[in-house]
C-alpha atoms as one frame of an Amber mdcrd trajectory, in Angstrom:
protein
  17.867 -37.264   6.670  15.187 -37.538   9.352  12.071 -35.380   9.061  12.392
 -32.086  10.919   9.455 -30.992  13.061   9.751 -27.284  12.406   6.966 -26.259
  14.763   8.617 -28.190  17.602  11.913 -26.370  16.916  10.136 -23.011  17.206
   8.348 -24.002  20.412  11.721 -24.923  22.000  12.806 -21.305  21.445   9.399
 -19.682  21.904   9.953 -17.895  25.241  13.182 -16.270  24.098  11.661 -15.379
  20.719   8.696 -13.626  22.349  11.006 -11.723  24.717  13.234 -10.622  21.807
  10.166  -9.583  19.802   8.922  -7.468  22.715  12.346  -5.824  23.185  12.480
  -5.081  19.442   8.945  -3.611  19.393   9.768  -1.300  22.321  12.167   0.636
  20.105  10.203   3.557  18.613  11.437   3.206  15.034   9.375   6.001  13.454
  10.845   8.164  10.668  12.507  11.292  12.077  14.419  12.885   9.201  14.661
  16.261  10.939  17.043  14.715  13.440  18.793  12.466  10.941  22.595  12.284
  10.683  24.941  11.028   7.924  25.058   7.565   9.576  21.430   7.561  10.767
  19.556   9.293   7.910  16.078   8.425   9.199  16.598   9.341  12.854  17.730
   7.730  16.109  14.794   5.316  16.585  15.170   3.599  13.221  18.942   3.481
  13.694  18.543   1.864  17.116  16.255  -0.837  15.650  18.716  -1.503  12.808
  21.625  -1.839  15.267  19.537  -4.070  17.538  19.023  -6.596  14.757  22.513
  -6.376  13.252  24.231  -6.664  16.667  22.033  -9.598  17.640  22.707 -11.369
  14.342  26.435 -10.733  14.560  26.573 -12.092  18.136  24.723 -15.235  17.015
  27.086 -16.073  14.151  25.569 -14.377  11.089  27.690 -12.075   8.954  26.280
  -8.575   9.403  26.579  -5.442   7.272  25.287  -1.901   7.771  24.881   0.172
   4.597  25.247   3.748   5.876  22.162   3.482   8.092  19.909   3.140   5.005
  19.668  -0.650   5.236  21.542  -3.683   6.452  21.730  -7.430   6.071  22.423
 -10.665   7.931  23.750 -13.617   5.972  24.484 -17.327   6.370  25.439 -20.218
   4.087  27.602 -20.287   0.981  27.175 -20.658  -2.763  26.623 -18.480  -5.822
  22.857 -18.203  -5.504  21.266 -15.921  -2.941  17.897 -16.374  -1.225  16.601
 -13.026   0.026  14.184 -12.310   2.875  13.134  -8.691   2.636  11.962  -7.140
   5.922  11.577  -3.600   7.235  12.010  -2.179  10.709  10.437   1.279  10.303
   6.854   1.712  11.519   4.147   4.312  10.933   3.486   6.835  13.742   1.416
   5.380  16.566  -1.596   7.731  16.359  -4.226   8.007  19.111  -6.757   5.828
  20.896  -4.624   2.850  22.001  -5.779   0.747  24.946  -2.144   0.225  26.041
   1.249   1.847  25.348   1.845   1.497  21.559   5.513   0.803  22.274   4.895
  -1.245  25.429   4.580  -4.577  23.551   2.247  -5.902  26.241   0.620  -9.305
  25.824  -3.149  -9.476  26.353  -5.470 -12.337  25.320  -2.593 -14.098  23.572
  -1.744 -11.053  21.417   1.364  -8.874  21.393   0.008  -5.326  21.105   2.389
  -2.754  19.619   2.956  -0.562  16.622   4.899  -2.776  14.196   3.781  -6.077
  15.719   2.167  -7.051  12.405   3.905  -4.582  10.066   6.742  -5.492  10.028
   8.850  -5.979  13.164   6.962  -9.009  14.508   7.327 -10.864  11.174  10.957
  -9.692  10.909  11.723 -11.392  14.223   9.860 -14.507  13.022  12.059 -14.584
   9.899  15.168 -13.992  12.023  14.334 -16.947  14.272  13.576 -19.052  11.196
  17.121 -18.371   9.919  18.525 -19.013  13.408  16.799 -22.422  13.590  18.166
 -23.505  10.199  21.626 -22.334  11.315  21.502 -24.002  14.736  20.357 -27.314
  13.218  23.516 -27.085  11.095  21.600 -28.051   7.958  23.557 -28.317   4.688
  22.813 -25.392   2.338  23.898 -24.929  -1.281  22.900 -21.252  -1.386  23.436
 -18.188   0.750  20.472 -16.859   2.757  20.316 -13.136   3.407  17.866 -11.116
   5.477  17.759  -7.657   3.902  16.661  -5.057   6.450  14.888  -1.970   5.108
  14.419   1.244   7.091  12.155   3.445   4.930   9.391   1.173   3.607   6.575
   3.210   5.152   7.554   6.316   3.187   9.792   6.446   0.111  11.678   3.129
  -0.149  14.994   5.008  -0.222  16.431   2.096   1.787  15.853  -0.296  -1.126
  17.220   2.150  -3.704  20.387   2.628  -1.655  20.740  -1.084  -0.874  20.559
  -2.345  -4.451  22.977   0.335  -5.679  25.631  -1.396  -3.589  24.513  -5.021
  -3.196  23.471  -7.898  -5.447  19.858  -8.765  -6.244  18.810 -12.109  -4.705
  18.152 -14.981  -7.117  14.723 -15.294  -5.487  13.096 -14.505  -2.157  10.095
 -13.418  -0.148   8.858 -10.543   2.008   7.081 -11.493   5.266   5.100  -8.267
   5.011   1.567  -9.052   3.825  -0.740 -12.101   3.752  -0.588 -15.864   3.521
  -0.823 -17.966   1.410   1.218 -16.288  -1.400   0.858 -12.919  -3.131   2.450
 -13.618  -6.502   1.186 -10.680  -8.592   0.740  -6.965  -7.932  -0.717  -4.399
 -10.315   1.263  -1.481 -11.665   0.404   1.846 -10.024   0.485   5.180 -11.886
  -0.375   8.580 -10.364  -0.883  11.671 -12.495  -2.885  14.889 -12.864  -5.201
  15.946 -15.676  -5.110  19.752 -15.847  -7.601  21.932 -17.684  -6.089  24.296
 -20.264  -6.894  27.982 -19.568 -10.416  28.980 -20.615 -13.057  31.630 -20.011
 -15.148  31.682 -16.827 -17.856  33.544 -18.758 -21.380  32.836 -20.019 -24.027
  30.776 -18.205 -26.372  31.803 -15.402 -23.983  30.666 -12.667 -20.263  31.024
 -12.174 -18.471  28.181 -10.395 -16.058  29.975  -8.066 -14.492  26.855  -6.528
 -14.838  23.096  -6.305 -12.738  20.763  -4.146 -12.794  17.114  -3.137 -10.204
  14.607  -1.915  -6.605  14.910  -0.713  -4.883  11.663  -1.755  -4.562   9.881
  -5.085  -5.146   6.471  -3.547  -8.297   7.215  -1.523 -11.906   7.687  -2.684
 -12.843  11.261  -1.604 -15.386  11.356   1.217 -16.146  15.106   1.135 -16.782
  17.664  -1.592 -17.616  21.369  -1.615 -18.594  23.786  -4.380 -19.213  27.541
  -4.298 -21.267  29.240  -7.012 -22.314  32.814  -7.736 -25.172  34.056  -9.877
 -28.626  35.552 -10.086 -30.529  32.230 -10.290 -33.087  31.157  -7.665 -30.521
  29.910  -5.153 -33.033  28.754  -2.544 -34.660  26.560  -5.164 -31.209  25.086
  -5.911 -30.735  24.298  -2.200 -34.106  22.521  -2.193 -33.097  20.557  -5.322
 -29.855  19.600  -3.592 -31.685  18.223  -0.535 -33.839  16.120  -2.853 -30.719
  14.900  -4.705 -29.043  13.898  -1.407 -32.153  12.060  -0.248 -32.491  10.168
  -3.533 -28.837   9.018  -3.341 -28.914   8.340   0.446 -26.170  10.896   1.071
 -25.514  13.506   3.743 -24.770  17.140   2.953 -26.121  20.665   2.962 -26.668
  23.741   0.851 -26.187  27.276   2.215 -27.158  30.393   0.288 -27.183  34.156
   0.767 -27.952  36.950  -1.723 -25.985  35.764  -4.760 -23.770  32.924  -3.455
 -24.557  29.288  -2.772 -22.280  26.652  -1.190 -22.928  22.923  -1.524 -21.245
  20.380   0.768 -21.595  16.653   0.284 -20.323  13.626   2.230 -19.347  10.481
   0.351 -17.837   7.207   1.560 -14.066   6.735   1.607 -12.361   3.552   0.388
  -8.891   2.496  -0.761  -8.141   3.580  -4.318  -7.358   0.023  -5.437 -11.140
  -0.623  -5.652 -12.980   2.681  -6.110 -16.357   0.913  -6.343 -16.143   0.132
  -2.615 -16.629   3.836  -1.876 -18.878   6.729  -2.910 -16.834   9.471  -4.561
 -18.147  12.741  -3.084 -16.647  14.755  -5.953 -18.483  12.666  -8.532 -21.851
  13.088  -6.838 -21.394  16.837  -6.583 -20.300  17.085 -10.242 -23.375  15.043
 -11.225 -25.617  17.448  -9.335 -23.996  20.570 -10.871 -24.408  19.203 -14.389
 -28.121  20.171 -14.379 -27.350  23.933 -14.210 -26.216  26.497 -16.744 -22.625
  27.163 -15.634 -19.939  29.383 -17.145 -17.978  27.942 -20.106 -14.865  26.824
 -18.224 -16.854  25.184 -15.409 -19.192  23.483 -17.900 -16.184  21.902 -19.615
 -14.752  20.708 -16.279 -18.005  19.242 -14.947 -18.792  17.643 -18.316 -15.333
  15.990 -18.427 -15.888  14.411 -14.981 -19.378  13.169 -15.853 -18.618  11.863
 -19.343 -15.371  10.057 -18.589 -15.322   9.086 -14.914 -18.683   8.981 -13.111
 -19.929   5.390 -12.849 -16.863   4.101 -14.702 -13.894   3.023 -12.572 -12.597
   0.735 -15.369 -11.595   3.322 -17.974 -14.167   2.249 -20.559 -15.187   5.806
 -21.527 -11.523   6.781 -21.810 -10.855   3.798 -24.091  -8.268   2.256 -21.750
 -10.272  -0.609 -20.195  -8.147  -3.743 -19.813  -8.214  -6.977 -17.842  -6.129
 -10.140 -17.566  -6.450 -13.489 -15.802  -3.561 -12.734 -13.447  -4.507  -9.420
 -11.836  -8.014  -8.647 -13.119  -9.245  -5.206 -14.206  -7.480  -1.920 -14.747
  -8.999   0.522 -12.227  -9.087   4.314 -12.051  -9.603   6.269  -8.844 -10.099
  10.032  -9.124  -8.736  10.873  -5.683  -8.302  14.646  -6.000 -10.651  17.126
  -7.682 -10.110  20.890  -7.620 -11.313  23.901  -9.569 -11.134  27.662  -9.315
 -12.612  30.283 -11.620  -9.133  31.812 -11.907  -7.033  28.683 -12.609  -9.532
  26.181 -14.013  -9.772  22.530 -13.005  -7.545  19.615 -12.093  -8.111  15.895
 -11.446  -5.621  13.656  -9.596  -5.811  10.027 -10.775  -4.544   6.769  -9.290
  -4.532   4.150 -12.053  -3.806   0.499 -11.207  -3.151  -1.709 -14.188  -2.795
  -5.471 -14.793   0.622  -7.054 -15.194   0.155  -7.681 -18.950  -1.146  -4.145
 -19.702   1.004  -1.849 -21.869   1.099   1.305 -19.727   2.898   3.354 -22.392
   0.001   2.651 -24.760  -2.522   3.472 -22.020  -0.803   6.795 -21.308  -0.817
   7.672 -25.026  -4.595   7.014 -25.226  -5.202   9.182 -22.143  -3.179  12.016
 -23.685  -5.246  11.763 -26.897  -8.533  12.050 -24.928  -7.140  14.997 -22.941
  -6.064  16.801 -26.122  -9.573  16.403 -27.529 -11.323  17.904 -24.474  -8.913
  20.671 -23.474  -6.868  19.005 -20.734  -3.248  17.887 -20.403  -1.588  15.058
 -18.489   1.097  16.144 -15.978   2.965  15.021 -12.821   3.138  11.425 -14.065
   4.767   8.758 -11.883   4.667   5.010 -12.408   5.562   1.905 -10.382   5.700
  -1.125 -12.692   3.624  -4.241 -11.962   5.207  -7.235 -10.307   4.572 -10.882
 -11.145   6.285 -14.225 -10.595   5.136 -17.045 -12.872   3.092 -19.669 -11.007
   5.461 -22.406 -12.252   8.571 -20.686 -10.855  10.482 -22.891  -8.348   9.995
 -20.171  -5.695   6.200 -20.442  -5.958   6.210 -24.238  -6.133   8.421 -24.486
  -3.037   6.433 -22.007  -0.942   3.146 -23.685  -1.904   4.487 -27.073  -0.795
   5.788 -25.673   2.515   2.574 -23.773   3.331   0.403 -26.807   2.606   2.600
 -29.124   4.691   2.652 -26.713   7.634  -1.025 -25.701   7.641  -2.938 -28.479
   5.893  -4.632 -25.722   3.835  -4.448 -25.118   0.094  -1.792 -22.530  -0.843
  -3.817 -20.451  -3.286  -2.066 -17.737  -5.256  -3.354 -14.226  -4.644  -3.039
 -11.138  -6.840  -3.592  -7.656  -5.420  -4.117  -4.081  -6.547  -1.828  -2.749
  -3.819   1.948  -2.878  -3.632   4.091  -4.871  -1.157   7.803  -4.830  -0.336
   8.177  -7.968  -2.500   8.163  -5.836  -5.647  11.698  -4.718  -4.714  12.910
  -8.209  -5.637  13.143  -9.374  -9.247  11.737 -12.787  -8.301   9.978 -12.156
  -5.009   6.572 -12.734  -3.448   4.820 -11.543  -0.306   4.487 -14.494   2.070
   2.569 -13.940   5.318   2.419 -13.264   8.203  -1.358 -12.606   8.184  -3.283
 -15.878   8.002  -6.582 -16.073   6.067  -9.517 -14.842   8.144  -7.425 -12.785
  10.572  -8.277  -9.042  10.708  -5.659  -6.784   9.137  -4.878  -4.274  11.893
  -1.643  -2.887  10.424  -1.466   0.926  10.754  -4.471   0.875  13.120  -4.689
   1.573  16.845  -4.044  -1.562  18.963  -2.090  -3.190  16.134  -1.315  -6.726
  17.273  -0.270 -10.231  16.307  -1.354 -13.464  17.955   1.566 -15.227  19.623
   0.212 -18.474  18.164   0.350 -16.988  14.635   3.880 -15.674  15.160   5.015
 -19.152  16.206   3.238 -20.797  13.255   4.674 -18.242  10.779   8.198 -18.858
  12.137   7.839 -22.604  11.469   6.649 -21.894   7.911   9.536 -19.472   7.307
  12.125 -21.889   8.727  11.029 -24.718   6.439  10.768 -22.320   3.481  14.312
 -21.009   4.011  15.681 -24.541   4.239  13.779 -25.807   1.175  14.805 -22.783
  -0.930  18.481 -22.925   0.086  19.227 -26.632   0.576
């Protein structure tokens, strides 16, 4: 069989592909459950985008199926094995500050600018055209190829849950919903709270009335505030605080009146997958408060934070440190800190663990530490790690395709975050963001270079053919 020039095949269809991508991006497919219906559970916009793709696929010869508005698929080929391409058509809300209409899909400086252009409607259209090219070239396939269309990836993944209750799991596949070359391993992600058992807010020169920092498990808190009452020299404490801020190059302020002092401190936010990239405001404030004689309950809370978490994002003090060659270190982000003199304290943790880590064992160790220091572990949720062996035919095939199409080495990447690929038993995230390109997903002026969309389509077309031939 003669060599196929995949890029040339994409370029032949480029104008129509760009027009279809723009039409697709103009549909405002943002979650709107309030106006959901039994056949459009996530609202009219998402339903319109799902119908757009299914109707288009059906008209162009793919077999199409709608699963109650929760998901859909387009399929071609025949055979027992199934190659899956997992895409999603829902987008996050547009937000403010755009330089053009977020659903206008205008092209400026060679970029299509729109919410969803990079995540994930642009790449979905690239994958669709890749399937279309393989189909139109009438290439012999020994497997079925199925584009699975999700509708709720940006929130709760109910689309995937519903889909796989009714449909088979692909033998292998990829999600065009992250970065090139290949993301083959993703850490497990557990969220939970550590709650202080009831104690006495008595004793000490100062009573900690309240302490709060952070709102999300997976973000490093960038602001913290504490309120204390007592007969100590409060003005001297405010002066100490200013010195502490200066020494740690932080912003903040202390405000005092007769017997109350409030401390506010600004940290630096970062994604919870690498807490060391930020400055946890709650930690700094807890470190500062440690120097004072606080009531019993507050002393226990502040001591717990300082002994087990400050300066230790790897769980060493807790006895749960772990690392492997595939996904690196276990990390702990304390994303939510709260305390009141009435209810005691609480910490909200986001723990990301390597693929070979035994999370049940880790949880047991955490519970033992908590028991020892007067806390308990609650509100536990866990998303298992995801990993495809580097010798798996899926990986080998995608590496070969990427290297042939780009001339670059197809390195394997592991991440602390989670991609749509973890919905597949043997699935990886594969593009569309090329190395060195800024990741503007979820940001204002989200965009994708037309040139990158074309290049990604060629890679996907060859990949689909090689996996299914």
